[in-house]
XYZ file of C-alpha atoms in Angstrom:
674
model
C 114.380 99.117 126.521
C 112.078 97.586 128.735
C 109.454 100.691 130.469
C 110.420 99.435 133.771
C 114.278 100.543 132.934
C 113.130 104.278 131.128
C 110.749 104.950 134.704
C 113.577 104.168 136.524
C 115.871 106.373 134.098
C 112.665 109.462 133.762
C 112.907 109.583 138.474
C 116.810 109.552 138.760
C 117.277 112.111 136.518
C 116.632 115.187 138.074
C 114.785 115.663 141.970
C 111.418 116.690 142.790
C 109.058 119.781 141.533
C 111.139 122.417 143.663
C 112.539 126.137 143.524
C 115.511 126.259 141.181
C 118.531 128.764 141.594
C 119.596 127.157 137.587
C 117.314 126.465 134.183
C 114.816 123.902 135.841
C 112.415 120.676 133.623
C 109.486 122.390 134.781
C 110.950 126.086 132.493
C 110.934 124.538 129.679
C 106.972 124.569 129.099
C 106.883 128.228 130.409
C 109.397 129.123 127.806
C 108.102 132.200 125.387
C 109.702 133.478 121.912
C 108.941 135.939 119.188
C 108.446 134.034 115.072
C 107.613 135.421 112.240
C 107.832 138.832 112.314
C 106.348 141.985 110.174
C 106.677 145.269 109.890
C 104.416 148.074 108.984
C 105.199 149.725 105.555
C 105.940 152.497 107.617
C 107.912 150.418 110.006
C 105.661 152.218 113.474
C 104.891 148.815 114.483
C 105.471 144.934 114.984
C 103.140 142.336 113.786
C 104.958 138.915 115.197
C 103.470 135.543 116.367
C 103.785 135.043 120.404
C 104.520 131.344 121.180
C 104.034 130.557 124.846
C 104.782 127.223 126.954
C 101.803 125.897 127.737
C 101.716 122.941 130.357
C 97.999 122.506 130.105
C 98.201 121.595 126.404
C 101.879 120.659 125.856
C 101.987 122.551 123.858
C 102.953 126.328 122.645
C 100.206 128.606 121.955
C 100.455 130.858 119.249
C 98.612 133.819 118.908
C 99.793 137.722 116.794
C 101.123 140.854 119.050
C 101.588 144.204 117.532
C 103.642 146.370 118.494
C 104.319 149.986 119.413
C 107.910 151.019 117.867
C 107.789 153.921 119.630
C 106.624 153.328 123.152
C 107.152 150.095 123.013
C 103.910 149.199 124.102
C 102.848 145.979 123.051
C 98.711 144.281 123.081
C 97.473 140.640 120.772
C 95.497 141.471 118.556
C 93.541 138.845 119.063
C 92.941 136.602 121.988
C 93.165 133.318 120.462
C 95.861 131.490 118.055
C 96.666 132.730 115.802
C 99.756 132.816 112.750
C 101.112 134.754 109.474
C 100.497 138.130 110.109
C 100.734 140.246 107.288
C 99.969 143.843 106.402
C 98.493 145.279 104.114
C 100.017 147.870 101.939
C 98.745 151.340 103.625
C 99.187 149.331 106.913
C 95.720 150.333 107.743
C 94.819 145.926 107.675
C 97.077 142.529 108.919
C 96.122 139.204 107.463
C 96.882 136.522 109.469
C 95.567 132.316 109.798
C 93.311 131.827 112.572
C 91.393 127.790 112.755
C 87.478 129.399 113.586
C 86.219 126.102 114.813
C 87.175 123.575 111.751
C 89.848 124.437 109.434
C 92.210 127.088 109.747
C 90.837 130.287 107.577
C 92.197 133.901 106.562
C 91.226 136.577 108.172
C 91.680 140.523 107.858
C 91.434 142.410 111.212
C 91.226 146.530 111.084
C 93.212 148.068 113.261
C 91.907 152.032 113.901
C 87.618 150.377 114.051
C 89.574 147.031 116.075
C 87.432 145.340 114.138
C 88.022 141.556 112.796
C 86.302 139.467 109.496
C 86.720 136.090 108.482
C 87.186 135.756 104.451
C 87.142 132.592 103.448
C 85.323 129.299 104.243
C 87.993 127.116 102.693
C 87.915 122.948 102.352
C 91.723 122.983 103.394
C 94.501 125.645 105.085
C 96.415 127.864 103.095
C 99.632 128.712 103.211
C 101.588 131.623 101.848
C 100.023 134.852 101.651
C 100.977 138.296 99.494
C 98.303 140.893 99.336
C 97.875 142.430 96.082
C 99.598 146.261 95.656
C 96.298 148.406 95.880
C 94.966 146.340 99.454
C 92.096 145.105 97.708
C 93.011 140.844 97.068
C 94.861 138.175 98.900
C 97.176 135.776 97.571
C 97.311 132.527 99.086
C 98.549 129.149 98.157
C 96.406 125.967 99.125
C 96.534 122.325 98.891
C 93.807 120.790 96.712
C 93.409 116.433 97.254
C 92.503 114.395 94.254
C 91.303 111.501 93.935
C 94.818 109.395 93.493
C 95.093 106.343 91.810
C 93.346 104.190 91.558
C 93.312 99.453 90.665
C 90.566 97.205 89.831
C 87.301 97.844 91.271
C 86.122 97.108 94.624
C 83.239 95.427 95.644
C 80.562 97.847 96.633
C 79.822 98.192 100.818
C 75.868 97.206 101.501
C 74.973 99.867 103.842
C 75.618 99.147 106.902
C 78.348 96.728 106.787
C 81.660 97.182 108.989
C 84.153 96.610 106.269
C 88.184 97.252 107.354
C 89.450 99.804 105.795
C 89.945 100.140 101.489
C 93.205 99.648 99.726
C 95.293 102.133 99.018
C 97.507 102.489 95.584
C 100.690 104.274 95.672
C 102.128 105.311 92.269
C 104.356 108.563 93.337
C 107.149 109.400 94.078
C 107.061 111.340 97.577
C 104.624 109.247 98.826
C 105.482 110.795 102.819
C 107.027 113.432 104.493
C 108.482 113.575 107.673
C 105.177 115.157 110.342
C 102.704 114.771 108.238
C 102.776 110.579 107.322
C 101.755 109.486 104.024
C 100.441 112.291 101.849
C 96.871 112.524 100.996
C 96.650 112.271 97.264
C 96.191 116.334 95.905
C 98.638 119.663 95.173
C 99.143 122.643 95.977
C 97.619 125.149 94.265
C 98.170 129.349 93.976
C 94.168 131.369 94.771
C 93.379 134.694 95.079
C 90.272 135.790 97.537
C 88.597 139.564 97.673
C 90.327 141.348 100.913
C 86.888 141.576 102.096
C 85.825 138.498 101.629
C 84.426 136.792 98.980
C 85.432 132.883 96.714
C 88.471 132.659 96.651
C 89.741 131.570 93.137
C 92.019 129.228 91.413
C 94.763 130.293 89.809
C 97.381 127.468 88.706
C 96.123 123.932 88.557
C 97.684 120.614 86.877
C 99.976 117.612 88.415
C 102.429 120.134 90.119
C 103.317 122.003 93.764
C 102.997 125.658 92.578
C 103.116 128.148 95.774
C 107.010 128.918 97.313
C 106.696 132.904 98.401
C 104.004 134.665 96.384
C 104.786 138.367 95.696
C 103.248 140.816 93.200
C 103.638 142.452 90.333
C 103.410 146.390 91.927
C 100.425 146.889 88.125
C 98.319 144.478 89.711
C 98.605 141.789 87.092
C 100.335 138.814 87.844
C 101.860 137.036 90.704
C 105.184 135.459 90.695
C 105.967 131.864 92.774
C 108.261 129.459 92.567
C 107.439 125.613 91.425
C 108.584 122.583 89.021
C 106.987 122.045 85.935
C 109.757 119.861 84.741
C 108.482 116.594 82.731
C 109.471 114.406 85.727
C 109.967 116.855 88.619
C 108.802 114.566 91.548
C 112.414 113.212 90.341
C 114.375 116.281 91.355
C 113.916 117.561 94.186
C 116.406 120.147 94.048
C 114.040 122.255 90.716
C 112.302 124.998 90.675
C 112.136 128.174 87.913
C 111.028 131.263 89.219
C 107.011 132.032 87.302
C 104.396 134.928 87.079
C 100.981 133.237 86.558
C 98.202 135.579 85.050
C 95.817 136.849 87.755
C 92.899 137.870 84.918
C 93.179 134.360 83.390
C 96.022 131.962 84.771
C 98.018 132.427 81.889
C 101.819 131.381 82.677
C 104.601 132.033 82.316
C 108.506 131.039 83.048
C 111.355 134.098 84.027
C 114.102 131.521 84.650
C 115.514 128.459 83.221
C 118.259 126.999 84.426
C 119.292 123.121 86.908
C 118.766 123.978 89.622
C 117.177 125.869 92.226
C 115.479 129.426 91.872
C 113.377 130.433 94.338
C 112.224 133.508 96.737
C 111.360 135.696 93.716
C 110.573 139.714 94.689
C 109.174 141.775 91.890
C 110.757 146.540 93.151
C 109.144 148.721 93.409
C 108.447 150.043 90.303
C 108.014 146.609 88.340
C 110.996 146.241 86.414
C 113.127 143.781 88.425
C 113.030 140.609 90.142
C 115.774 140.104 92.166
C 115.548 135.769 93.454
C 117.836 133.556 94.681
C 119.295 129.737 93.293
C 122.297 128.113 91.750
C 123.023 126.046 89.450
C 123.209 122.291 90.591
C 125.924 120.328 90.112
C 124.991 117.874 91.953
C 127.047 118.438 95.140
C 125.679 118.179 97.761
C 125.555 121.718 98.737
C 126.016 124.666 96.414
C 125.761 128.474 97.605
C 122.124 130.259 96.855
C 123.399 133.253 94.374
C 121.179 136.304 95.492
C 120.444 137.315 91.787
C 118.892 140.194 89.885
C 116.789 139.750 86.182
C 114.240 142.164 83.885
C 110.272 141.287 84.226
C 111.046 139.388 81.965
C 113.232 137.198 82.971
C 116.713 138.347 80.991
C 118.656 140.559 81.612
C 120.059 137.633 84.192
C 123.387 138.502 87.066
C 124.453 137.895 90.411
C 124.425 140.400 92.967
C 125.487 138.591 95.726
C 129.287 139.204 94.448
C 132.477 137.222 95.944
C 129.602 136.398 98.812
C 130.695 132.932 100.119
C 127.683 131.937 102.097
C 124.309 130.593 100.739
C 121.824 134.060 100.970
C 118.090 133.592 101.067
C 114.704 135.694 101.628
C 116.240 139.148 99.314
C 112.804 142.257 100.273
C 114.051 145.425 98.073
C 114.246 148.785 99.784
C 111.670 151.301 99.531
C 113.451 153.054 97.053
C 114.030 150.523 95.273
C 118.036 151.218 94.963
C 119.414 148.158 97.371
C 117.811 145.055 98.442
C 117.692 143.337 101.868
C 118.702 139.418 102.391
C 120.181 137.066 105.190
C 122.976 134.814 105.952
C 124.913 132.912 107.479
C 128.337 133.298 108.996
C 130.312 131.317 111.259
C 127.583 130.324 112.375
C 125.728 133.656 113.285
C 122.791 134.838 111.327
C 122.904 137.826 109.307
C 121.341 140.496 108.288
C 122.484 142.909 104.577
C 121.270 145.315 102.791
C 122.628 145.062 99.102
C 123.197 147.745 96.618
C 122.887 146.867 92.771
C 126.097 147.321 91.748
C 126.848 144.249 94.239
C 128.231 147.139 97.409
C 126.674 144.743 100.327
C 126.648 146.782 104.254
C 126.265 144.361 108.015
C 122.439 146.047 108.899
C 121.323 143.412 111.355
C 122.763 140.118 113.344
C 122.826 138.146 116.328
C 118.871 136.677 114.832
C 117.594 133.342 116.024
C 115.807 130.992 115.073
C 112.550 129.219 116.092
C 114.087 125.764 117.569
C 114.195 125.763 121.191
C 115.576 122.778 121.600
C 119.101 123.188 120.415
C 121.366 126.268 118.812
C 120.713 125.889 114.685
C 121.534 129.363 113.568
C 118.541 130.394 111.924
C 116.089 133.637 111.935
C 113.220 136.103 109.897
C 113.286 139.443 109.268
C 111.015 142.031 108.067
C 111.896 145.519 106.236
C 109.853 148.491 106.088
C 109.120 151.028 102.850
C 111.275 153.478 105.336
C 114.269 150.639 105.691
C 113.496 150.006 109.351
C 114.563 145.898 109.904
C 112.599 143.924 112.048
C 113.848 140.711 113.427
C 113.892 137.555 115.811
C 116.771 138.637 117.777
C 118.436 136.586 120.798
C 121.481 135.385 121.904
C 122.028 131.742 124.422
C 120.186 133.175 127.371
C 117.607 134.763 124.888
C 115.130 132.335 123.372
C 113.292 135.415 119.984
C 112.674 138.832 121.416
C 112.118 141.078 118.311
C 114.316 142.943 117.459
C 114.378 146.731 115.296
C 117.610 147.600 113.096
C 116.745 151.277 112.313
C 120.281 153.178 110.210
C 121.922 151.219 111.999
C 120.748 151.731 115.538
C 119.772 148.162 117.112
C 116.971 147.708 119.864
C 115.347 144.752 121.230
C 111.625 145.480 122.207
C 110.427 142.452 123.310
C 112.028 140.973 126.992
C 110.072 138.067 126.640
C 111.710 135.651 129.221
C 112.496 138.002 131.351
C 110.160 136.680 134.694
C 110.989 133.625 133.605
C 114.792 134.246 133.996
C 114.707 136.593 137.198
C 116.570 134.410 139.749
C 117.936 131.930 137.587
C 121.753 131.463 136.660
C 121.897 130.095 133.292
C 125.111 128.383 131.648
C 127.401 130.586 129.697
C 128.223 130.374 125.734
C 132.452 131.276 124.889
C 133.351 130.344 121.445
C 136.014 129.038 121.009
C 138.398 127.138 117.722
C 140.875 124.728 117.043
C 142.167 123.771 114.486
C 141.751 120.138 113.350
C 144.255 116.823 113.939
C 142.884 116.311 109.959
C 144.463 118.841 107.066
C 143.900 122.090 110.042
C 140.921 123.201 109.007
C 139.872 126.123 111.849
C 137.334 124.326 113.489
C 134.543 127.247 115.152
C 133.069 125.842 118.288
C 131.244 127.148 121.641
C 131.803 125.763 125.146
C 128.163 126.102 127.635
C 130.114 125.882 131.686
C 127.700 125.228 133.788
C 126.318 128.081 136.376
C 128.259 129.453 139.153
C 131.204 127.511 137.298
C 134.584 127.326 138.956
C 137.484 127.589 136.397
C 140.035 125.432 138.894
C 137.920 122.748 138.300
C 137.189 119.636 136.298
C 133.892 119.315 134.513
C 132.139 115.976 133.138
C 131.655 116.895 129.245
C 129.494 116.793 126.873
C 129.793 117.129 122.874
C 126.627 118.006 121.562
C 126.199 117.198 117.834
C 124.339 119.079 115.767
C 122.349 117.604 112.720
C 121.724 117.887 108.665
C 125.498 117.833 108.632
C 124.420 120.926 105.575
C 123.683 123.318 108.915
C 125.572 124.776 111.437
C 125.205 125.399 115.783
C 125.260 129.000 116.633
C 126.017 130.894 120.054
C 122.184 130.670 120.001
C 119.198 129.401 122.929
C 119.219 125.968 123.742
C 116.927 123.785 126.170
C 118.952 120.880 125.899
C 122.333 122.112 126.251
C 120.907 124.928 129.644
C 119.716 121.153 131.225
C 122.404 119.390 130.476
C 124.570 122.482 132.176
C 122.249 122.910 134.710
C 123.229 118.942 136.097
C 126.834 119.897 136.067
C 128.191 118.835 132.500
C 130.099 121.398 130.579
C 129.045 121.256 127.122
C 130.883 121.180 123.509
C 129.633 121.867 120.112
C 130.446 122.761 116.844
C 130.860 123.238 112.937
C 132.690 120.497 111.881
C 133.560 120.086 107.937
C 130.416 119.940 105.964
C 128.356 122.980 108.082
C 127.186 126.279 106.524
C 127.836 128.842 106.933
C 131.442 128.726 106.194
C 131.767 128.714 102.619
C 130.868 126.081 100.696
C 133.769 124.662 99.646
C 133.949 124.142 103.950
C 130.914 122.381 103.546
C 131.578 120.233 101.063
C 134.501 118.976 102.514
C 132.378 115.201 103.539
C 130.184 115.114 100.004
C 131.133 111.849 98.973
C 133.157 111.463 102.372
C 130.778 112.053 104.875
C 131.325 110.916 107.919
C 135.037 110.806 107.736
C 136.690 113.711 108.255
C 134.330 114.790 110.402
C 135.261 112.819 113.732
C 138.895 114.363 113.673
C 137.589 117.400 113.967
C 134.855 116.782 116.561
C 138.330 114.611 118.236
C 140.387 118.146 118.026
C 137.728 120.225 119.637
C 137.229 117.871 123.345
C 140.885 117.842 122.841
C 140.941 121.687 123.023
C 138.248 121.282 125.972
C 140.868 119.189 127.494
C 143.771 121.130 127.107
C 142.070 124.289 128.429
C 141.682 122.474 131.503
C 138.110 122.599 131.990
C 136.838 118.987 130.663
C 137.550 115.888 132.684
C 139.173 113.125 130.407
C 137.739 110.350 132.591
C 133.968 111.976 132.384
C 132.826 112.583 128.658
C 129.872 112.137 127.404
C 128.778 111.960 122.980
C 124.870 112.454 121.656
C 123.723 114.193 119.406
C 120.392 113.908 116.830
C 120.129 112.599 113.487
C 123.639 113.307 111.229
C 124.291 114.174 114.835
C 123.262 111.048 116.171
C 125.019 109.147 112.613
C 128.054 111.030 113.522
C 127.421 109.123 117.628
C 127.590 105.918 116.423
C 130.297 106.556 114.457
C 132.583 108.060 117.085
C 131.480 104.836 119.242
C 133.160 102.226 116.109
C 136.045 104.435 116.579
C 137.158 105.116 119.956
C 136.119 103.749 123.787
C 136.804 106.948 125.301
C 134.035 108.363 126.343
C 131.713 106.622 129.242
C 128.802 106.655 127.535
C 126.776 108.020 124.701
C 123.228 108.841 123.003
C 122.195 108.723 119.489
C 118.938 109.993 118.737
C 117.405 109.857 114.894
C 120.570 108.363 113.645
C 121.739 107.117 110.323
C 123.061 103.820 110.847
C 123.247 101.804 107.595
C 123.330 104.561 104.312
C 120.864 101.702 101.950
C 118.609 101.142 104.340
C 118.110 105.136 105.386
C 118.234 105.710 101.677
C 116.035 104.077 100.276
C 112.752 103.972 103.443
C 114.075 107.443 104.027
C 111.336 110.529 103.127
C 113.781 111.779 101.547
C 114.708 108.816 99.014
C 114.306 110.833 95.613
C 117.157 113.538 96.708
C 119.474 112.043 99.322
C 121.902 109.359 97.806
C 122.039 111.302 94.205
C 123.433 114.488 95.410
C 125.019 112.968 99.299
C 127.331 109.838 97.249
C 126.258 110.268 94.074
C 125.504 106.106 94.043
C 122.482 104.533 94.737
C 123.048 101.259 97.014
C 123.146 99.355 93.888
C 125.088 101.015 92.113
C 128.373 100.996 95.030
C 127.470 99.325 97.630
C 131.012 98.986 98.890
C 130.408 103.392 99.001
C 127.148 103.381 101.117
C 129.247 100.023 103.776
C 132.076 102.524 103.560
C 129.668 105.662 105.507
C 127.112 103.442 107.800
C 128.509 103.446 111.359
C 127.076 99.752 111.515
C 129.881 99.073 109.873
C 131.786 99.453 113.398
C 129.154 97.985 115.420
C 132.189 95.105 116.316
C 134.151 98.210 117.551
C 131.581 99.274 120.127
C 132.351 99.069 123.765
C 130.806 102.164 125.052
C 127.470 101.933 126.497
C 125.581 103.403 124.421
C 121.607 104.272 124.389
C 119.656 104.412 120.772
C 116.470 107.814 120.961
C 113.904 107.757 117.649
C 110.514 109.472 117.203
C 107.954 106.670 116.659
C 106.730 108.295 113.300
C 110.156 109.722 112.227
C 110.211 109.466 108.797
C 113.912 111.036 108.334
C 116.059 108.311 109.703
C 113.237 106.320 110.205
C 112.928 104.305 113.606
C 114.214 100.980 111.811
C 117.408 102.759 111.796
C 118.012 103.024 115.069
C 116.422 99.725 115.875
C 119.549 98.319 113.408
C 121.550 99.458 115.938
C 120.434 98.327 118.847
C 120.023 94.719 117.623
C 123.813 94.534 117.363
C 125.375 95.586 120.074
C 121.963 93.491 121.918
C 124.172 90.493 119.921
C 126.691 92.047 121.305
C 126.178 91.852 125.140
C 126.724 96.210 124.543
C 125.000 97.594 127.698
C 122.406 99.090 125.299
C 118.432 100.641 125.172
C 116.375 101.818 123.199
C 114.480 105.045 123.465
C 110.707 105.811 121.684
C 109.120 109.176 122.023
C 105.382 108.492 120.479
C 103.499 110.412 117.942
C 107.312 112.697 117.024
C 108.622 112.484 113.394
C 111.858 114.014 112.760
C 111.342 117.687 113.107
C 109.169 117.381 115.963
C 110.639 115.085 118.496
C 111.197 118.019 120.155
C 108.628 119.695 119.675
C 105.840 118.956 122.646
C 107.427 120.047 126.224
C 106.572 117.237 128.729
C 108.734 114.782 125.803
C 111.793 117.000 125.237
C 112.497 117.287 128.961
C 111.182 113.617 129.373
C 114.362 112.996 127.031
C 116.788 114.938 128.222
C 115.983 113.195 131.893
C 116.537 110.131 130.200
C 119.795 110.878 128.391
C 121.541 112.392 131.867
C 120.226 109.647 133.489
C 121.861 106.691 130.865
C 125.286 109.081 131.055
C 124.893 109.770 134.807
C 125.475 105.866 135.478
C 128.541 105.811 134.147
C 129.564 109.230 135.192
C 132.471 108.799 138.404
C 132.876 111.805 140.733
C 131.726 114.786 139.944
C 133.216 118.137 139.114
C 137.334 118.961 140.602
């Protein structure tokens, strides 16, 4: 797309700034949300990261706030950017990470005195953190750089000479990652530091990445973590085991030994048991992670999530050690349940919301007090995540972060529906987003918005994109077609080695049902989606001409090129198709949208992050080139500096993207709601 064309799209999609009775692009800069909620051990306070939009920095300012549970009063922990709040076992201190003019460092705040101290001077940013049981030490993970691979001996540069950058030698399997770019040589390891400051001590080493969530054994002698120390570990991205490392001398002990990922280990309060999640790897694209308990020495492993056909995560023990709290997604809704050791399950909270604002993905965070109280990120389709609290089954919202922003505005309404797919009658959940002041007697131009993954799920939670589309007069429908998570392993694996395929039929059934309900104008249908949704968008326009226009965002277009240029090349094709390009090129081509490019008649815009390492820009460029050669109206939008997962991270870019999408649809939209 020529710069002039993009400028025209951006200028015409929305009018000049003015007060708006509905959600408007400028409101994106003011959104707030709660993340990383951490309840104190006695359940009396909640620390959380408050993410507040900042229009001057084009981003979010994240700092730690404290809530008094009894009164609901909240105060900032400090006047500055911070993250990862973690309570000391006695609840008198909070550790957190903040940037003190250089690299991010560990700080500790004393609640009684209000005083704060920096306790580290680290060369790299600390990651996962955990207090020792007696509160005297803090464990954390940190990247440890090394020199990397070398070939040959370069000539020494004379003093003052200006030479080109030296050559870079790559020998590791994973050498780049989305959001990080080219990876620096080195590995992540476990460290420990005194809680009142001092020199940190490295506990693990070697050519392995150690980390994940850290937890101490109750006696304070060992730290539990997950890692893959296999001989060929870089080629086994879904393999990990539970280890302990002795704090005294760094002795490693491997506790699990099966083929498959085991992680999120948490010792029981009495130290007899360890809970963790994992599954047996059968080389399928999707498996449910099961909640499992073993003895502290790794023996006696048994599954306690029973027949629950859902993937469980983040186990946390109750204070009395008689039950474990864990989360799972069910038909898009994230729930928290209490599991007794004999496998009985009770839902204790639901309606969690994740930290993504642009699209309505399922997810959420929580923590458990010794009292049994649960703090969690609480949200719905008209509220980004706030802090919620569940005590003895009673739930209340502790914060109302966006009430001021939304006051006087009418937001889009989201309702759930389901339809039997034309392909085998599989029941497909979907949600319908109707514009502010929706008139049920009229038919509206309608956008089918498709989630990525594909092993992910949409939920009835906040979506900035959908609110903006609806405010522009569109009905939006989004669905969980086959392949989505939160509906069991069989439902997810319907697309194993067959993606895309009948998920197309599921989505068309959703559109047909929306038309049958009298909501959608069948002559004004549009389609968009990102990542896996971008792939399906490109697939759809190769299968049907029923949509007036399409926008394929960060898509996969050609499985052979994608499979070898994505940052996850060591696992993607192996698990999703069971074949590499040289092993079964016909299978990969059969499922590549590029194979259908000769059928496309729909005007199609491609949109991609310039620094996308997951679905690299070359994927979108292939489809753009194919459509240009065929004379199909098309455009190509690059988002400067954006990664795959960071495509909508900057508010200015998010609003520009939605503006461009609406302008593209507006070119081909006819009439208004009728």
